[in-house]
């Protein structure tokens, strides 16, 4: 599984790509405008981008360059002209693959799969691709809600597990106490922001070798918490 964004202004091509990818189990969004495509690519949580070169408002060159400033996700560039592909390669924009139109949808799917597999191996944990998140000695099984630390099971309360899972599925991002409280506790309408602090401390005691010097759950002073991968 994986979530894919297609930035393509030719509707028939975009729909064809989407159909083939969906048949193969991927979740797919289409964006036909370059500017909106770039916004989505940067702000939404995609696992791979299929990017056409010639687009309204912002072209594929620029989009690729901008995505690379913040993300390492695979980018497959699509172009009608072979010369353009050579040009993109020459520019070293950081695209992972290049496809010339017309291409067979089956070939595109094969490339998507290959890049997602490679990326998954590279990062070690991909949100939404597996039931298990593994980061160094920590493994979190989403389906069975079990947590293992160095191959030993550690028992978590429901909220501790929810909080750990939320942070681990959004690694390297800082969340304020308010945000975490909203995410995990808002439906219960009990507790306050100190609840977050208490739970963070308990999680650290369970997963960190040295809770006062955490390697997973870092405090960002004055801002909040971040799960480090
Ligand atoms: Ca185009």
JSON list of N, CA and C in Angstrom, two decimals, residues 127-173:
[
{"chain": "A", "resi": 127, "resn": "UNK", "atom": "N", "xyz": [4.57, 4.93, 6.97]},
{"chain": "A", "resi": 127, "resn": "UNK", "atom": "CA", "xyz": [3.21, 5.05, 7.45]},
{"chain": "A", "resi": 127, "resn": "UNK", "atom": "C", "xyz": [2.25, 4.40, 6.45]},
{"chain": "A", "resi": 128, "resn": "UNK", "atom": "N", "xyz": [1.38, 3.58, 6.95]},
{"chain": "A", "resi": 128, "resn": "UNK", "atom": "CA", "xyz": [0.31, 3.05, 6.12]},
{"chain": "A", "resi": 128, "resn": "UNK", "atom": "C", "xyz": [0.71, 1.89, 5.23]},
{"chain": "A", "resi": 129, "resn": "UNK", "atom": "N", "xyz": [1.98, 1.50, 5.24]},
{"chain": "A", "resi": 129, "resn": "UNK", "atom": "CA", "xyz": [2.39, 0.42, 4.37]},
{"chain": "A", "resi": 129, "resn": "UNK", "atom": "C", "xyz": [2.39, -0.91, 5.10]},
{"chain": "A", "resi": 130, "resn": "UNK", "atom": "N", "xyz": [2.54, -0.88, 6.40]},
{"chain": "A", "resi": 130, "resn": "UNK", "atom": "CA", "xyz": [2.62, -2.12, 7.16]},
{"chain": "A", "resi": 130, "resn": "UNK", "atom": "C", "xyz": [1.88, -1.95, 8.47]},
{"chain": "A", "resi": 131, "resn": "UNK", "atom": "N", "xyz": [1.65, -3.06, 9.12]},
{"chain": "A", "resi": 131, "resn": "UNK", "atom": "CA", "xyz": [1.02, -2.97, 10.43]},
{"chain": "A", "resi": 131, "resn": "UNK", "atom": "C", "xyz": [2.04, -2.72, 11.52]},
{"chain": "A", "resi": 132, "resn": "UNK", "atom": "N", "xyz": [3.30, -2.84, 11.15]},
{"chain": "A", "resi": 132, "resn": "UNK", "atom": "CA", "xyz": [4.34, -2.72, 12.18]},
{"chain": "A", "resi": 132, "resn": "UNK", "atom": "C", "xyz": [5.27, -1.55, 11.87]},
{"chain": "A", "resi": 133, "resn": "UNK", "atom": "N", "xyz": [5.55, -0.78, 12.90]},
{"chain": "A", "resi": 133, "resn": "UNK", "atom": "CA", "xyz": [6.52, 0.29, 12.76]},
{"chain": "A", "resi": 133, "resn": "UNK", "atom": "C", "xyz": [7.77, -0.15, 13.53]},
{"chain": "A", "resi": 134, "resn": "UNK", "atom": "N", "xyz": [8.90, -0.12, 12.87]},
{"chain": "A", "resi": 134, "resn": "UNK", "atom": "CA", "xyz": [10.15, -0.52, 13.53]},
{"chain": "A", "resi": 134, "resn": "UNK", "atom": "C", "xyz": [11.15, 0.61, 13.46]},
{"chain": "A", "resi": 135, "resn": "UNK", "atom": "N", "xyz": [11.58, 1.06, 14.61]},
{"chain": "A", "resi": 135, "resn": "UNK", "atom": "CA", "xyz": [12.59, 2.10, 14.66]},
{"chain": "A", "resi": 135, "resn": "UNK", "atom": "C", "xyz": [13.64, 1.69, 15.68]},
{"chain": "A", "resi": 136, "resn": "UNK", "atom": "N", "xyz": [14.82, 1.43, 15.19]},
{"chain": "A", "resi": 136, "resn": "UNK", "atom": "CA", "xyz": [15.90, 0.91, 16.03]},
{"chain": "A", "resi": 136, "resn": "UNK", "atom": "C", "xyz": [15.35, -0.26, 16.87]},
{"chain": "A", "resi": 137, "resn": "UNK", "atom": "N", "xyz": [15.47, -0.21, 18.18]},
{"chain": "A", "resi": 137, "resn": "UNK", "atom": "CA", "xyz": [15.04, -1.35, 18.99]},
{"chain": "A", "resi": 137, "resn": "UNK", "atom": "C", "xyz": [13.55, -1.39, 19.31]},
{"chain": "A", "resi": 138, "resn": "UNK", "atom": "N", "xyz": [12.85, -0.38, 18.82]},
{"chain": "A", "resi": 138, "resn": "UNK", "atom": "CA", "xyz": [11.43, -0.25, 19.16]},
{"chain": "A", "resi": 138, "resn": "UNK", "atom": "C", "xyz": [10.56, -0.78, 18.02]},
{"chain": "A", "resi": 139, "resn": "UNK", "atom": "N", "xyz": [9.58, -1.64, 18.37]},
{"chain": "A", "resi": 139, "resn": "UNK", "atom": "CA", "xyz": [8.64, -2.03, 17.33]},
{"chain": "A", "resi": 139, "resn": "UNK", "atom": "C", "xyz": [7.21, -1.93, 17.85]},
{"chain": "A", "resi": 140, "resn": "UNK", "atom": "N", "xyz": [6.37, -1.31, 17.02]},
{"chain": "A", "resi": 140, "resn": "UNK", "atom": "CA", "xyz": [4.98, -1.05, 17.40]},
{"chain": "A", "resi": 140, "resn": "UNK", "atom": "C", "xyz": [4.08, -1.78, 16.41]},
{"chain": "A", "resi": 141, "resn": "UNK", "atom": "N", "xyz": [3.28, -2.68, 16.91]},
{"chain": "A", "resi": 141, "resn": "UNK", "atom": "CA", "xyz": [2.36, -3.41, 16.05]},
{"chain": "A", "resi": 141, "resn": "UNK", "atom": "C", "xyz": [0.98, -2.76, 16.15]},
{"chain": "A", "resi": 142, "resn": "UNK", "atom": "N", "xyz": [0.57, -2.14, 15.06]},
{"chain": "A", "resi": 142, "resn": "UNK", "atom": "CA", "xyz": [-0.69, -1.38, 15.08]},
{"chain": "A", "resi": 142, "resn": "UNK", "atom": "C", "xyz": [-1.90, -2.28, 15.25]},
{"chain": "A", "resi": 143, "resn": "UNK", "atom": "N", "xyz": [-1.88, -3.43, 14.59]},
{"chain": "A", "resi": 143, "resn": "UNK", "atom": "CA", "xyz": [-3.06, -4.30, 14.60]},
{"chain": "A", "resi": 143, "resn": "UNK", "atom": "C", "xyz": [-3.28, -4.91, 15.98]},
{"chain": "A", "resi": 144, "resn": "UNK", "atom": "N", "xyz": [-2.22, -5.45, 16.56]},
{"chain": "A", "resi": 144, "resn": "UNK", "atom": "CA", "xyz": [-2.39, -6.11, 17.86]},
{"chain": "A", "resi": 144, "resn": "UNK", "atom": "C", "xyz": [-2.15, -5.15, 19.03]},
{"chain": "A", "resi": 145, "resn": "UNK", "atom": "N", "xyz": [-1.74, -3.91, 18.72]},
{"chain": "A", "resi": 145, "resn": "UNK", "atom": "CA", "xyz": [-1.46, -2.88, 19.73]},
{"chain": "A", "resi": 145, "resn": "UNK", "atom": "C", "xyz": [-0.44, -3.34, 20.75]},
{"chain": "A", "resi": 146, "resn": "UNK", "atom": "N", "xyz": [0.59, -4.00, 20.25]},
{"chain": "A", "resi": 146, "resn": "UNK", "atom": "CA", "xyz": [1.67, -4.44, 21.14]},
{"chain": "A", "resi": 146, "resn": "UNK", "atom": "C", "xyz": [2.94, -3.66, 20.84]},
{"chain": "A", "resi": 147, "resn": "UNK", "atom": "N", "xyz": [3.70, -3.42, 21.91]},
{"chain": "A", "resi": 147, "resn": "UNK", "atom": "CA", "xyz": [4.96, -2.69, 21.77]},
{"chain": "A", "resi": 147, "resn": "UNK", "atom": "C", "xyz": [6.09, -3.57, 22.27]},
{"chain": "A", "resi": 148, "resn": "UNK", "atom": "N", "xyz": [7.13, -3.68, 21.47]},
{"chain": "A", "resi": 148, "resn": "UNK", "atom": "CA", "xyz": [8.30, -4.45, 21.86]},
{"chain": "A", "resi": 148, "resn": "UNK", "atom": "C", "xyz": [9.50, -3.51, 21.95]},
{"chain": "A", "resi": 149, "resn": "UNK", "atom": "N", "xyz": [10.26, -3.64, 23.02]},
{"chain": "A", "resi": 149, "resn": "UNK", "atom": "CA", "xyz": [11.50, -2.88, 23.15]},
{"chain": "A", "resi": 149, "resn": "UNK", "atom": "C", "xyz": [12.63, -3.89, 23.28]},
{"chain": "A", "resi": 150, "resn": "UNK", "atom": "N", "xyz": [13.53, -3.86, 22.33]},
{"chain": "A", "resi": 150, "resn": "UNK", "atom": "CA", "xyz": [14.62, -4.85, 22.26]},
{"chain": "A", "resi": 150, "resn": "UNK", "atom": "C", "xyz": [14.08, -6.27, 22.44]},
{"chain": "A", "resi": 151, "resn": "UNK", "atom": "N", "xyz": [13.04, -6.58, 21.68]},
{"chain": "A", "resi": 151, "resn": "UNK", "atom": "CA", "xyz": [12.43, -7.91, 21.63]},
{"chain": "A", "resi": 151, "resn": "UNK", "atom": "C", "xyz": [11.69, -8.33, 22.90]},
{"chain": "A", "resi": 152, "resn": "UNK", "atom": "N", "xyz": [11.53, -7.38, 23.83]},
{"chain": "A", "resi": 152, "resn": "UNK", "atom": "CA", "xyz": [10.74, -7.71, 25.02]},
{"chain": "A", "resi": 152, "resn": "UNK", "atom": "C", "xyz": [9.44, -6.89, 24.99]},
{"chain": "A", "resi": 153, "resn": "UNK", "atom": "N", "xyz": [8.33, -7.54, 25.26]},
{"chain": "A", "resi": 153, "resn": "UNK", "atom": "CA", "xyz": [7.07, -6.81, 25.21]},
{"chain": "A", "resi": 153, "resn": "UNK", "atom": "C", "xyz": [6.93, -5.88, 26.42]},
{"chain": "A", "resi": 154, "resn": "UNK", "atom": "N", "xyz": [6.44, -4.67, 26.13]},
{"chain": "A", "resi": 154, "resn": "UNK", "atom": "CA", "xyz": [6.20, -3.70, 27.19]},
{"chain": "A", "resi": 154, "resn": "UNK", "atom": "C", "xyz": [4.71, -3.38, 27.15]},
{"chain": "A", "resi": 155, "resn": "UNK", "atom": "N", "xyz": [4.09, -3.36, 28.34]},
{"chain": "A", "resi": 155, "resn": "UNK", "atom": "CA", "xyz": [2.64, -3.15, 28.39]},
{"chain": "A", "resi": 155, "resn": "UNK", "atom": "C", "xyz": [2.30, -1.66, 28.41]},
{"chain": "A", "resi": 156, "resn": "UNK", "atom": "N", "xyz": [1.42, -1.27, 27.50]},
{"chain": "A", "resi": 156, "resn": "UNK", "atom": "CA", "xyz": [1.00, 0.12, 27.40]},
{"chain": "A", "resi": 156, "resn": "UNK", "atom": "C", "xyz": [-0.48, 0.25, 27.72]},
{"chain": "A", "resi": 157, "resn": "UNK", "atom": "N", "xyz": [-0.86, 1.37, 28.36]},
{"chain": "A", "resi": 157, "resn": "UNK", "atom": "CA", "xyz": [-2.28, 1.66, 28.50]},
{"chain": "A", "resi": 157, "resn": "UNK", "atom": "C", "xyz": [-2.80, 2.13, 27.15]},
{"chain": "A", "resi": 158, "resn": "UNK", "atom": "N", "xyz": [-4.12, 2.19, 27.02]},
{"chain": "A", "resi": 158, "resn": "UNK", "atom": "CA", "xyz": [-4.72, 2.60, 25.73]},
{"chain": "A", "resi": 158, "resn": "UNK", "atom": "C", "xyz": [-4.20, 3.95, 25.27]},
{"chain": "A", "resi": 159, "resn": "UNK", "atom": "N", "xyz": [-4.24, 4.93, 26.17]},
{"chain": "A", "resi": 159, "resn": "UNK", "atom": "CA", "xyz": [-3.84, 6.29, 25.78]},
{"chain": "A", "resi": 159, "resn": "UNK", "atom": "C", "xyz": [-2.34, 6.39, 25.53]},
{"chain": "A", "resi": 160, "resn": "UNK", "atom": "N", "xyz": [-1.57, 5.71, 26.34]},
{"chain": "A", "resi": 160, "resn": "UNK", "atom": "CA", "xyz": [-0.11, 5.70, 26.09]},
{"chain": "A", "resi": 160, "resn": "UNK", "atom": "C", "xyz": [0.17, 5.15, 24.70]},
{"chain": "A", "resi": 161, "resn": "UNK", "atom": "N", "xyz": [-0.53, 4.06, 24.36]},
{"chain": "A", "resi": 161, "resn": "UNK", "atom": "CA", "xyz": [-0.32, 3.45, 23.05]},
{"chain": "A", "resi": 161, "resn": "UNK", "atom": "C", "xyz": [-0.76, 4.42, 21.94]},
{"chain": "A", "resi": 162, "resn": "UNK", "atom": "N", "xyz": [-1.94, 5.02, 22.10]},
{"chain": "A", "resi": 162, "resn": "UNK", "atom": "CA", "xyz": [-2.45, 5.95, 21.08]},
{"chain": "A", "resi": 162, "resn": "UNK", "atom": "C", "xyz": [-1.47, 7.11, 20.85]},
{"chain": "A", "resi": 163, "resn": "UNK", "atom": "N", "xyz": [-0.94, 7.62, 21.94]},
{"chain": "A", "resi": 163, "resn": "UNK", "atom": "CA", "xyz": [-0.02, 8.75, 21.84]},
{"chain": "A", "resi": 163, "resn": "UNK", "atom": "C", "xyz": [1.29, 8.34, 21.17]},
{"chain": "A", "resi": 164, "resn": "UNK", "atom": "N", "xyz": [1.83, 7.22, 21.60]},
{"chain": "A", "resi": 164, "resn": "UNK", "atom": "CA", "xyz": [3.07, 6.72, 20.99]},
{"chain": "A", "resi": 164, "resn": "UNK", "atom": "C", "xyz": [2.87, 6.46, 19.50]},
{"chain": "A", "resi": 165, "resn": "UNK", "atom": "N", "xyz": [1.77, 5.81, 19.16]},
{"chain": "A", "resi": 165, "resn": "UNK", "atom": "CA", "xyz": [1.51, 5.48, 17.76]},
{"chain": "A", "resi": 165, "resn": "UNK", "atom": "C", "xyz": [1.35, 6.75, 16.92]},
{"chain": "A", "resi": 166, "resn": "UNK", "atom": "N", "xyz": [0.64, 7.72, 17.45]},
{"chain": "A", "resi": 166, "resn": "UNK", "atom": "CA", "xyz": [0.46, 8.97, 16.71]},
{"chain": "A", "resi": 166, "resn": "UNK", "atom": "C", "xyz": [1.81, 9.64, 16.44]},
{"chain": "A", "resi": 167, "resn": "UNK", "atom": "N", "xyz": [2.64, 9.72, 17.47]},
{"chain": "A", "resi": 167, "resn": "UNK", "atom": "CA", "xyz": [3.94, 10.38, 17.29]},
{"chain": "A", "resi": 167, "resn": "UNK", "atom": "C", "xyz": [4.85, 9.59, 16.35]},
{"chain": "A", "resi": 168, "resn": "UNK", "atom": "N", "xyz": [4.82, 8.26, 16.49]},
{"chain": "A", "resi": 168, "resn": "UNK", "atom": "CA", "xyz": [5.70, 7.42, 15.68]},
{"chain": "A", "resi": 168, "resn": "UNK", "atom": "C", "xyz": [5.28, 7.38, 14.22]},
{"chain": "A", "resi": 169, "resn": "UNK", "atom": "N", "xyz": [3.98, 7.61, 13.96]},
{"chain": "A", "resi": 169, "resn": "UNK", "atom": "CA", "xyz": [3.54, 7.63, 12.56]},
{"chain": "A", "resi": 169, "resn": "UNK", "atom": "C", "xyz": [3.72, 9.02, 11.94]},
{"chain": "A", "resi": 170, "resn": "UNK", "atom": "N", "xyz": [4.08, 9.98, 12.77]},
{"chain": "A", "resi": 170, "resn": "UNK", "atom": "CA", "xyz": [4.39, 11.33, 12.25]},
{"chain": "A", "resi": 170, "resn": "UNK", "atom": "C", "xyz": [5.77, 11.76, 12.73]},
{"chain": "A", "resi": 171, "resn": "UNK", "atom": "N", "xyz": [6.80, 10.99, 12.35]},
{"chain": "A", "resi": 171, "resn": "UNK", "atom": "CA", "xyz": [8.12, 11.22, 12.91]},
{"chain": "A", "resi": 171, "resn": "UNK", "atom": "C", "xyz": [8.74, 12.54, 12.47]},
{"chain": "A", "resi": 172, "resn": "UNK", "atom": "N", "xyz": [9.66, 13.01, 13.30]},
{"chain": "A", "resi": 172, "resn": "UNK", "atom": "CA", "xyz": [10.45, 14.21, 12.99]},
{"chain": "A", "resi": 172, "resn": "UNK", "atom": "C", "xyz": [9.60, 15.48, 12.84]},
{"chain": "A", "resi": 173, "resn": "UNK", "atom": "N", "xyz": [8.40, 15.43, 13.41]},
{"chain": "A", "resi": 173, "resn": "UNK", "atom": "CA", "xyz": [7.57, 16.63, 13.40]},
{"chain": "A", "resi": 173, "resn": "UNK", "atom": "C", "xyz": [7.28, 17.01, 14.84]}
]
